[in-house]
Amino acid sequence: MKQFILIITIAFLISSCDNDQLEVQNLNNPRFDVLNTESGLLSLATGAYQTSIDADADQIFDYNFAWFVHAYHESMADAIYIPFGNWSFRWVNQPTSITLDDGTLVTPPQEGPQPEALRTRNVRTQTTENAFSHEWMTMYKTNNTGNYILSLVDKIDIRDDADLKRKAFKAWAYFWKGYAYSRIGSMYTDGIITSQPDTTNTNYVPRQRMIEEATINYDAAIEELNQIDGDISGFMSTIIPPVFAPSSFRGNSSSQLLTKEMWIRNINTLKARNILVNKKVDEMTATEWSEIQSLTNEGLLPGDFVFIIKQDGINFNLSANVPIRLLIGWHFLSERLVQDFKSGDKRRTDNIVELRNAQVNRSGRGIQYGTRWGFNDGDYASRINERINIYYGATYDENELMKAEALIYSGQIEDGLAIIDNIRQHQNAELGAVAGTGLNQTGALEELRRERRIGLLLRGVGFYDARRWRVTEPTSQGGGKTGAVVLDATGNLNTNATFNYNYLDYWDVPDQEAAFGAPGGSGNSATYDENVKPK
């Protein structure tokens, strides 16, 4: 991984710094003199998540977070489906079996369950077809950026407000390290903790330890922010370009500037997420529900800055993201997602249309690859620049729904339902209130489940939910989904089917890392063409 990270860092700096700031004589023996300046460090900090939009300006690498990683998560949540083999999309969302209304058992026409199909491709020779590699590589690239910032920030000369800037740089580094470790710990069985630039090791630690390390870094970021005396929003606007500032969702605007108070609230919400999504819901303790309540009470508020990516038509005029791919024949809207909308939900009537011709068993690859529905160009899927957000971090809506769930499981059912009503109002769903209708805990949790599916659609938490709700577990172990809508191979509508997903809860360490785990090892790289056709 060392060589991979080294080159990706140089590539970003080439694209970010003015020519007179940079003297790179040989990319095989790069020099980092440029980083020993305030402007160089600022450019590096700007790249903490900028390079995840695409690999880099020249598409040297294709470990793409905004498209591949989000698509994997949303398809495993069965919010969307992807029937194409590119980048192993079709294997990521391949259930083990589907039982139709009449009891007919349907299995995939090619290869076996998802775990087998993905593990078969977890080899270096698969390069970009190894689904396990993309999130891992992107997050360790992000972690490495944080390591570089921390290694340099106390050594360089900083003019004007040096103390504020140093602390803000450190908070930025710790924040993204915490984010990277959170993603690794929430998706992989094991991870690596590394705090030195361009280094890796073979000291794999379990996912729970990765989440602990995430918390350590998040808390370090909060400590730096609490020591800052002054307003950081102006300085942070130089690190966070407008392309990463949030747009509105259905008329609800967010702040374009990040204050330290907002930043701490973002961290609290992300810490709550780490607790919630990494245990089965029936294994949660009263202490953990209480901790989630405490964190979300200090979490994101309406109008707070949230971490996003958007296509601005200038810097990032790309089609490599899920919202656009939903409109150009790459990704498709799942029948199981549509059935979770409540009748009269304006989010559905405004954004979802019935297709002129239903898709059935797309490419002959399984009946899960079929739908009667598609998205409008609107709130969820769009070709229009700056219309929607690609969510990279947490949101106010997620914060509140975590709080609602904690309240419901803690016996405060009406308080939790009131929050669900508030989020539906916040998103202009125009649904009737569920608070005060006499719902018991089971009914309240069903409202919560639906709202997390719909209210947090395409926000990167759907697979986490399916996993912790045991939906992705084998039906033989009580998992799967019953009462599911699906079109059979001849297009007949089934409304009481059973899906046996049998997906991996946590992914294996990618062979791109495991094969070169010792310091000095090399990751694998490949290119991709944005205009490639689905196959």
Coordinates of C-alpha atoms in Angstrom, one line a residue:
M1 CA 0.0 0.0 0.0
K2 CA 3.0 2.3 0.6
Q3 CA 3.7 2.9 -3.1
F4 CA 0.0 3.3 -3.9
I5 CA -0.4 6.1 -1.3
L6 CA 2.8 7.8 -2.2
I7 CA 1.9 8.2 -5.8
I8 CA -1.7 9.2 -5.1
T9 CA -0.5 12.0 -2.8
I10 CA 1.9 13.3 -5.4
A11 CA -0.8 13.1 -8.1
F12 CA -3.2 15.2 -5.9
L13 CA -0.5 17.8 -5.2
I14 CA 0.3 18.2 -8.9
S15 CA -3.4 18.9 -9.6
S16 CA -3.8 21.2 -6.6
C17 CA -0.8 23.4 -6.4
D18 CA 0.4 26.2 -8.7
N19 CA 3.4 25.3 -10.9
D20 CA 5.6 27.7 -9.1
Q21 CA 4.9 25.9 -5.8
L22 CA 6.0 22.5 -7.0
E23 CA 9.2 20.9 -8.2
V24 CA 8.7 17.2 -8.9
Q25 CA 11.6 16.0 -10.9
N26 CA 10.8 12.2 -10.9
L27 CA 7.5 10.7 -9.8
N28 CA 9.3 7.4 -9.1
N29 CA 11.5 9.3 -6.5
P30 CA 9.1 12.1 -5.4
R31 CA 10.0 15.0 -3.2
F32 CA 7.6 16.6 -0.8
D33 CA 9.3 20.0 -0.5
V34 CA 6.0 21.5 -1.5
L35 CA 4.4 20.3 1.7
N36 CA 6.8 22.3 3.8
T37 CA 4.8 25.5 3.1
E38 CA 1.4 26.7 4.4
S39 CA 0.0 26.7 0.9
G40 CA 1.2 23.1 0.3
L41 CA -0.3 21.9 3.6
L42 CA -3.6 23.7 2.7
S43 CA -3.7 21.9 -0.6
L44 CA -3.1 18.6 1.1
A45 CA -5.8 19.3 3.6
T46 CA -8.2 20.2 0.8
G47 CA -7.6 16.8 -0.6
A48 CA -8.7 14.8 2.4
Y49 CA -11.8 13.7 0.7
Q50 CA -11.6 15.6 -2.6
T51 CA -9.8 12.7 -4.3
S52 CA -12.6 10.3 -3.5
I53 CA -14.8 11.9 -6.0
D54 CA -12.7 10.3 -8.7
A55 CA -9.4 8.7 -8.3
D56 CA -7.5 11.8 -9.3
A57 CA -7.5 14.3 -12.1
D58 CA -5.8 11.9 -14.6
Q59 CA -7.8 8.8 -13.4
I60 CA -4.6 7.0 -12.6
F61 CA -6.5 5.0 -10.0
D62 CA -10.1 4.0 -9.9
Y63 CA -10.8 3.4 -6.2
N64 CA -13.9 5.6 -6.4
F65 CA -15.9 6.3 -3.3
A66 CA -18.7 8.5 -4.8
W67 CA -19.7 5.8 -7.2
F68 CA -18.5 2.2 -6.5
V69 CA -18.6 2.3 -2.7
H70 CA -22.0 4.0 -2.5
A71 CA -23.4 1.7 -5.1
Y72 CA -22.2 -1.4 -3.2
H73 CA -23.8 -0.2 0.0
E74 CA -27.1 0.9 -1.6
S75 CA -27.5 -2.3 -3.6
M76 CA -26.8 -4.5 -0.6
A77 CA -29.5 -2.5 1.2
D78 CA -31.8 -3.5 -1.7
A79 CA -32.6 0.1 -2.3
I80 CA -31.3 -0.1 -5.8
Y81 CA -30.1 -3.0 -7.9
I82 CA -27.2 -3.4 -10.3
P83 CA -27.3 -6.3 -12.8
F84 CA -24.0 -5.6 -14.5
G85 CA -20.7 -7.3 -14.0
N86 CA -18.5 -4.2 -14.1
W87 CA -16.6 -3.8 -10.9
S88 CA -18.4 -6.9 -9.5
F89 CA -21.6 -4.9 -9.1
R90 CA -23.8 -7.9 -9.9
W91 CA -22.1 -10.2 -7.4
V92 CA -22.4 -7.7 -4.6
N93 CA -26.3 -7.7 -4.7
Q94 CA -26.9 -11.4 -5.6
P95 CA -29.2 -13.1 -3.1
T96 CA -28.8 -16.8 -2.4
S97 CA -32.4 -17.5 -3.3
I98 CA -35.9 -16.1 -3.7
T99 CA -39.1 -18.0 -2.9
L100 CA -42.1 -16.8 -4.9
D101 CA -45.7 -16.6 -3.7
D102 CA -46.5 -20.1 -4.9
G103 CA -43.5 -21.6 -3.2
T104 CA -41.2 -21.8 -6.2
L105 CA -37.6 -21.5 -5.2
V106 CA -35.5 -19.4 -7.6
T107 CA -31.7 -19.4 -7.4
P108 CA -29.2 -17.3 -9.3
P109 CA -28.5 -18.5 -12.8
Q110 CA -24.7 -18.2 -12.4
E111 CA -22.4 -18.8 -9.4
G112 CA -23.5 -19.2 -5.9
P113 CA -24.2 -17.0 -2.9
Q114 CA -22.7 -13.5 -2.6
P115 CA -20.0 -14.5 -0.1
E116 CA -18.6 -17.1 -2.5
A117 CA -18.8 -14.9 -5.6
L118 CA -17.0 -12.0 -3.9
R119 CA -14.4 -14.1 -2.2
T120 CA -13.5 -15.8 -5.5
R121 CA -12.7 -12.3 -6.8
N122 CA -10.7 -11.2 -3.8
V123 CA -7.4 -11.7 -5.6
R124 CA -4.9 -9.2 -6.9
T125 CA -5.4 -10.4 -10.5
Q126 CA -9.0 -9.2 -10.3
T127 CA -7.8 -5.6 -9.8
T128 CA -10.9 -3.4 -10.1
E129 CA -13.2 -6.4 -10.1
N130 CA -12.4 -7.0 -6.5
A131 CA -15.2 -5.3 -4.7
F132 CA -13.4 -5.6 -1.4
S133 CA -10.6 -3.2 -2.5
H134 CA -12.4 0.0 -3.3
E135 CA -13.5 1.3 0.1
W136 CA -10.3 0.0 1.8
M137 CA -8.0 1.8 -0.6
T138 CA -10.0 5.1 -0.5
M139 CA -10.1 5.2 3.3
Y140 CA -6.5 4.4 3.8
K141 CA -5.7 7.1 1.3
T142 CA -7.7 9.5 3.4
N143 CA -6.0 8.2 6.6
N144 CA -2.6 8.8 5.0
T145 CA -3.5 12.4 4.2
G146 CA -4.3 12.9 7.9
N147 CA -1.0 11.4 8.8
Y148 CA 0.9 13.8 6.5
I149 CA -0.9 16.8 8.0
L150 CA -0.1 15.8 11.6
S151 CA 3.5 15.1 10.7
L152 CA 4.0 18.5 9.2
V153 CA 1.7 21.0 10.8
D154 CA 4.1 21.9 13.7
K155 CA 7.1 22.1 11.5
I156 CA 6.1 24.7 8.9
D157 CA 5.9 28.4 9.0
I158 CA 2.3 29.7 9.3
R159 CA 1.5 33.3 8.9
D160 CA -1.4 35.1 10.6
D161 CA -3.5 33.3 13.2
A162 CA -0.9 30.5 13.4
D163 CA -2.3 29.0 16.6
L164 CA -5.9 28.8 15.2
K165 CA -4.7 27.4 11.9
R166 CA -2.5 24.7 13.5
K167 CA -5.3 23.5 15.7
A168 CA -7.8 23.6 12.8
F169 CA -5.3 21.6 10.7
K170 CA -4.9 19.0 13.5
A171 CA -8.7 18.8 14.0
W172 CA -9.1 18.3 10.3
A173 CA -6.5 15.5 10.2
Y174 CA -7.9 13.7 13.3
F175 CA -11.4 14.0 12.0
W176 CA -10.7 12.3 8.7
K177 CA -8.6 9.7 10.4
G178 CA -11.6 9.0 12.6
Y179 CA -13.8 8.9 9.6
A180 CA -11.5 6.5 7.7
Y181 CA -11.2 4.1 10.7
S182 CA -15.0 4.3 11.1
R183 CA -15.5 3.1 7.6
I184 CA -13.0 0.4 7.8
G185 CA -14.3 -0.9 11.2
S186 CA -17.9 -0.7 9.9
M187 CA -17.2 -2.7 6.7
Y188 CA -14.2 -5.0 7.2
T189 CA -13.5 -7.9 9.6
D190 CA -10.1 -6.5 10.4
G191 CA -8.1 -3.3 9.8
I192 CA -4.7 -1.7 10.2
I193 CA -3.9 1.2 12.5
T194 CA -1.1 3.4 11.1
S195 CA -0.1 6.9 12.1
Q196 CA 3.0 7.4 10.0
P197 CA 2.8 8.7 6.4
D198 CA 3.2 6.2 3.7
T199 CA 3.5 3.2 6.0
T200 CA 1.5 0.1 6.5
N201 CA 2.0 -3.0 8.7
T202 CA 0.7 -6.6 9.2
N203 CA -0.7 -5.9 12.7
Y204 CA -4.3 -6.5 11.8
V205 CA -6.8 -5.7 14.5
P206 CA -10.5 -6.7 14.7
R207 CA -13.1 -4.3 13.5
Q208 CA -14.2 -3.4 17.1
R209 CA -10.6 -2.1 17.7
M210 CA -10.9 0.0 14.5
I211 CA -14.0 1.6 15.9
E212 CA -12.2 2.3 19.2
E213 CA -9.4 4.0 17.2
A214 CA -12.0 6.0 15.3
T215 CA -13.4 7.3 18.6
I216 CA -9.9 8.2 19.8
N217 CA -9.3 10.3 16.7
Y218 CA -12.8 11.9 16.8
D219 CA -12.2 12.9 20.4
A220 CA -8.8 14.3 19.5
A221 CA -10.4 16.4 16.8
I222 CA -12.9 17.7 19.4
E223 CA -10.1 18.5 21.8
E224 CA -8.3 20.6 19.2
L225 CA -11.5 22.4 18.4
N226 CA -12.3 23.2 22.0
Q227 CA -8.9 24.8 22.4
I228 CA -9.4 27.2 19.5
D229 CA -10.2 30.7 20.5
G230 CA -11.9 32.4 17.6
D231 CA -14.0 31.7 14.5
I232 CA -12.7 29.0 12.2
S233 CA -15.3 29.3 9.5
G234 CA -13.3 31.6 7.3
F235 CA -10.2 29.4 7.4
M236 CA -12.2 26.3 6.9
S237 CA -13.8 27.8 3.8
T238 CA -10.3 27.7 2.2
I239 CA -10.1 23.9 3.0
I240 CA -13.6 23.1 2.0
P241 CA -14.3 24.5 -1.5
P242 CA -17.9 25.3 -2.5
V243 CA -18.2 22.0 -4.3
F244 CA -18.3 20.3 -0.9
A245 CA -20.7 22.7 0.7
P246 CA -24.3 21.3 0.8
S247 CA -27.1 22.1 -1.4
S248 CA -30.7 22.1 -0.2
F249 CA -33.0 19.0 0.0
R250 CA -36.6 19.7 -0.8
G251 CA -36.2 23.3 0.3
N252 CA -34.2 22.6 3.5
S253 CA -31.0 24.5 3.2
S254 CA -27.7 23.8 5.1
S255 CA -25.0 26.1 6.1
Q256 CA -22.3 26.9 3.6
L257 CA -19.7 27.5 6.3
L258 CA -18.4 25.1 8.9
T259 CA -18.1 26.5 12.4
K260 CA -16.3 24.6 15.2
E261 CA -19.7 24.0 17.0
M262 CA -21.2 22.5 13.8
W263 CA -18.1 20.4 13.3
I264 CA -18.3 19.0 16.9
R265 CA -22.0 18.2 16.2
N266 CA -21.0 16.3 13.1
I267 CA -18.6 14.3 15.1
N268 CA -21.1 13.5 17.8
T269 CA -23.5 12.2 15.2
L270 CA -20.9 10.0 13.5
K271 CA -19.9 8.6 16.9
A272 CA -23.5 7.7 17.5
R273 CA -23.6 6.0 14.1
N274 CA -20.6 3.9 15.0
I275 CA -22.4 2.6 18.1
L276 CA -25.7 2.0 16.3
V277 CA -24.5 0.2 13.1
N278 CA -21.9 -2.2 14.4
K279 CA -24.2 -4.4 16.6
K280 CA -27.3 -6.3 15.8
V281 CA -30.2 -4.4 17.1
D282 CA -31.3 -7.2 19.4
E283 CA -27.8 -7.2 21.0
M284 CA -27.8 -3.5 21.9
T285 CA -27.7 -2.7 25.6
A286 CA -29.6 -0.1 27.6
T287 CA -26.2 1.7 28.2
E288 CA -25.6 1.9 24.4
W289 CA -29.1 3.3 23.7
S290 CA -28.4 5.9 26.4
E291 CA -25.1 6.8 24.9
I292 CA -26.7 7.2 21.5
Q293 CA -29.3 9.5 23.1
S294 CA -26.5 11.6 24.7
L295 CA -24.5 11.9 21.5
T296 CA -27.5 12.7 19.3
N297 CA -28.7 15.3 21.8
E298 CA -25.4 17.0 21.1
G299 CA -25.5 16.1 17.4
L300 CA -26.4 17.8 14.1
L301 CA -29.1 20.5 14.0
P302 CA -31.2 21.8 11.1
G303 CA -29.1 24.0 8.9
D304 CA -25.7 22.7 10.1
F305 CA -23.0 22.2 7.6
V306 CA -22.8 18.5 6.5
F307 CA -20.1 16.8 4.5
I308 CA -21.1 16.1 1.0
I309 CA -19.9 15.9 -2.6
K310 CA -21.8 17.4 -5.5
Q311 CA -21.3 17.8 -9.2
D312 CA -20.7 21.4 -9.8
G313 CA -20.2 21.4 -13.6
I314 CA -16.8 23.1 -13.2
N315 CA -14.4 21.2 -11.0
F316 CA -16.3 17.9 -10.9
N317 CA -18.4 17.6 -14.0
L318 CA -18.5 13.8 -13.6
S319 CA -21.1 11.1 -14.2
A320 CA -19.3 8.7 -11.9
N321 CA -21.8 8.8 -9.0
V322 CA -24.9 6.9 -8.0
P323 CA -27.5 9.7 -8.5
I324 CA -26.6 10.2 -12.1
R325 CA -26.1 6.4 -12.8
L326 CA -29.7 5.9 -11.7
L327 CA -30.9 7.9 -14.7
I328 CA -28.6 6.6 -17.4
G329 CA -29.2 2.8 -17.4
W330 CA -26.6 1.7 -14.8
H331 CA -28.5 1.4 -11.6
F332 CA -32.2 0.8 -11.0
L333 CA -34.8 1.4 -8.3
S334 CA -35.7 -1.7 -6.3
E335 CA -39.3 -2.9 -5.9
R336 CA -38.5 -3.6 -2.3
L337 CA -37.6 0.0 -1.7
V338 CA -40.7 1.3 -3.4
Q339 CA -43.0 -0.9 -1.3
D340 CA -41.7 0.8 1.8
F341 CA -43.1 4.2 0.9
K342 CA -46.3 4.9 2.7
S343 CA -49.3 5.8 0.7
G344 CA -49.4 9.5 -0.2
D345 CA -45.8 10.2 0.6
K346 CA -44.9 13.2 -1.5
R347 CA -41.3 12.1 -1.7
R348 CA -42.6 9.2 -3.8
T349 CA -45.1 11.1 -5.9
D350 CA -42.5 13.8 -6.8
N351 CA -39.6 11.5 -7.5
I352 CA -40.8 8.0 -8.6
V353 CA -42.5 7.1 -11.9
E354 CA -43.9 3.9 -13.3
L355 CA -41.8 2.7 -16.3
R356 CA -43.5 2.4 -19.6
N357 CA -42.2 -1.2 -19.9
A358 CA -41.2 -3.0 -16.7
Q359 CA -37.7 -4.5 -16.5
V360 CA -37.8 -8.2 -16.0
N361 CA -34.8 -10.4 -15.1
R362 CA -32.4 -7.9 -16.7
S363 CA -29.7 -9.7 -18.8
G364 CA -31.0 -13.0 -17.6
R365 CA -29.0 -12.7 -14.4
G366 CA -31.8 -13.1 -11.9
I367 CA -35.3 -12.0 -11.1
Q368 CA -34.0 -9.6 -8.4
Y369 CA -32.9 -7.5 -11.3
G370 CA -36.3 -6.3 -12.3
T371 CA -38.6 -3.3 -11.5
R372 CA -41.7 -1.4 -12.6
W373 CA -40.3 1.9 -11.3
G374 CA -37.7 4.6 -12.0
F375 CA -36.6 7.9 -10.6
N376 CA -37.5 11.4 -12.0
D377 CA -34.7 13.9 -12.3
G378 CA -35.4 15.3 -8.9
D379 CA -34.4 15.0 -5.2
Y380 CA -32.6 11.6 -5.3
A381 CA -31.3 11.2 -8.9
S382 CA -30.3 14.1 -11.1
R383 CA -28.2 15.1 -14.1
I384 CA -28.5 18.8 -13.1
N385 CA -25.4 20.4 -11.5
E386 CA -25.7 21.2 -7.8
R387 CA -29.3 20.0 -7.6
I388 CA -28.6 17.2 -5.0
N389 CA -26.0 16.1 -2.6
I390 CA -23.9 12.9 -2.5
Y391 CA -23.7 12.3 1.2
Y392 CA -20.2 11.6 2.6
G393 CA -20.9 12.1 6.3
A394 CA -23.9 12.2 8.6
T395 CA -27.0 14.5 8.4
Y396 CA -29.5 16.1 10.7
D397 CA -32.1 13.6 9.5
E398 CA -29.9 10.6 10.5
N399 CA -29.1 12.2 13.8
E400 CA -32.7 12.5 14.7
L401 CA -33.7 9.1 13.5
M402 CA -31.0 7.5 15.6
K403 CA -32.3 9.5 18.6
A404 CA -35.9 8.3 17.8
E405 CA -34.7 4.7 17.7
A406 CA -32.9 5.0 21.0
L407 CA -36.0 6.6 22.6
I408 CA -38.4 3.9 21.2
Y409 CA -36.1 1.1 22.5
S410 CA -35.9 2.9 25.8
G411 CA -39.7 2.9 26.2
Q412 CA -40.2 6.5 25.2
I413 CA -42.3 5.6 22.3
E414 CA -44.3 8.8 21.8
D415 CA -41.1 10.9 21.9
G416 CA -39.6 8.7 19.3
L417 CA -42.6 8.9 17.0
A418 CA -42.7 12.7 17.3
I419 CA -39.2 12.8 15.9
I420 CA -40.2 10.6 13.0
D421 CA -43.1 13.0 12.3
N422 CA -40.7 15.9 12.5
I423 CA -38.3 14.3 9.9
R424 CA -41.2 13.6 7.5
Q425 CA -42.2 17.2 7.9
H426 CA -38.6 18.3 7.4
Q427 CA -38.5 16.4 4.1
N428 CA -41.9 17.6 3.0
A429 CA -43.3 14.1 2.9
E430 CA -46.8 15.4 3.7
L431 CA -47.7 12.3 5.7
G432 CA -50.1 12.2 8.6
A433 CA -48.7 12.1 12.1
V434 CA -48.0 8.8 13.8
A435 CA -47.4 10.2 17.3
G436 CA -50.6 10.1 19.3
T437 CA -52.1 7.2 17.3
G438 CA -51.6 4.6 20.0
L439 CA -48.8 2.6 18.4
N440 CA -47.0 0.1 20.5
Q441 CA -43.3 -0.5 20.3
T442 CA -43.6 -3.0 17.4
G443 CA -45.6 -0.5 15.4
A444 CA -43.3 2.4 16.3
L445 CA -40.3 0.4 15.2
E446 CA -42.0 -0.4 11.8
E447 CA -42.4 3.4 11.3
L448 CA -38.8 3.9 12.2
R449 CA -37.7 1.1 9.8
R450 CA -39.7 2.6 7.0
E451 CA -38.4 6.1 7.6
R452 CA -34.8 5.1 7.8
R453 CA -35.3 3.3 4.4
I454 CA -36.9 6.3 2.8
G455 CA -35.7 9.4 4.8
L456 CA -32.0 8.2 4.6
L457 CA -32.2 6.9 1.0
L458 CA -28.8 7.1 -0.8
R459 CA -27.1 8.4 2.4
G460 CA -24.9 5.5 2.8
V461 CA -26.5 3.7 5.8
G462 CA -28.9 1.4 4.2
F463 CA -26.7 -1.7 4.2
Y464 CA -25.7 -1.0 7.8
D465 CA -29.4 -1.1 8.7
A466 CA -30.1 -4.3 6.8
R467 CA -27.2 -5.9 8.6
R468 CA -28.1 -4.9 12.1
W469 CA -31.7 -5.8 11.5
R470 CA -30.5 -9.2 10.4
V471 CA -32.2 -8.8 7.0
T472 CA -29.0 -9.8 5.2
E473 CA -28.6 -13.0 7.3
P474 CA -29.7 -16.4 5.8
T475 CA -33.4 -17.2 6.2
S476 CA -32.3 -20.4 8.0
Q477 CA -31.0 -18.2 10.8
G478 CA -34.1 -15.9 10.9
G479 CA -32.9 -13.4 8.4
G480 CA -34.1 -12.4 4.9
K481 CA -37.2 -10.4 3.9
T482 CA -40.7 -11.8 3.8
G483 CA -43.7 -10.2 2.1
A484 CA -41.4 -8.9 -0.7
V485 CA -42.5 -7.6 -4.0
V486 CA -40.7 -9.1 -7.1
L487 CA -41.4 -9.8 -10.7
D488 CA -40.8 -13.4 -11.7
A489 CA -39.1 -14.5 -14.9
T490 CA -42.2 -14.0 -17.0
G491 CA -43.1 -10.6 -15.5
N492 CA -45.8 -11.8 -13.1
L493 CA -46.0 -9.7 -9.9
N494 CA -45.4 -11.5 -6.7
T495 CA -46.2 -9.6 -3.5
N496 CA -45.4 -12.2 -0.8
A497 CA -42.0 -13.5 -1.9
T498 CA -39.2 -14.3 0.5
F499 CA -35.6 -13.1 -0.2
N500 CA -32.8 -15.1 1.3
Y501 CA -30.0 -12.5 0.9
N502 CA -27.3 -14.3 2.8
Y503 CA -24.8 -11.5 2.4
L504 CA -21.5 -11.0 4.2
D505 CA -21.9 -8.9 7.3
Y506 CA -18.3 -7.6 7.1
W507 CA -15.9 -8.0 4.2
D508 CA -12.5 -9.6 4.2
V509 CA -9.3 -7.6 3.9
P510 CA -8.7 -7.1 0.2
D511 CA -5.9 -9.1 -1.3
Q512 CA -4.5 -5.9 -2.7
E513 CA -3.5 -5.2 1.0
A514 CA -3.0 -8.7 2.3
A515 CA -0.6 -9.7 -0.4
F516 CA 1.6 -6.7 0.3
G517 CA 1.0 -6.3 4.0
A518 CA 4.6 -5.8 5.1
P519 CA 6.0 -2.2 5.1
G520 CA 7.2 -1.3 1.6
G521 CA 4.5 -3.4 0.0
S522 CA 2.6 -2.2 -3.0
G523 CA -1.1 -1.9 -3.7
N524 CA -2.6 -2.7 -7.1
S525 CA -3.8 -0.1 -9.6
A526 CA -5.7 0.1 -12.8
T527 CA -7.6 2.6 -14.9
Y528 CA -11.2 2.8 -16.0
D529 CA -13.0 4.7 -18.7
E530 CA -15.9 6.8 -17.5
N531 CA -17.7 6.0 -20.8
V532 CA -17.4 2.2 -20.4
K533 CA -20.7 0.4 -21.1
P534 CA -22.4 -1.9 -18.6
K535 CA -21.8 -5.6 -19.2

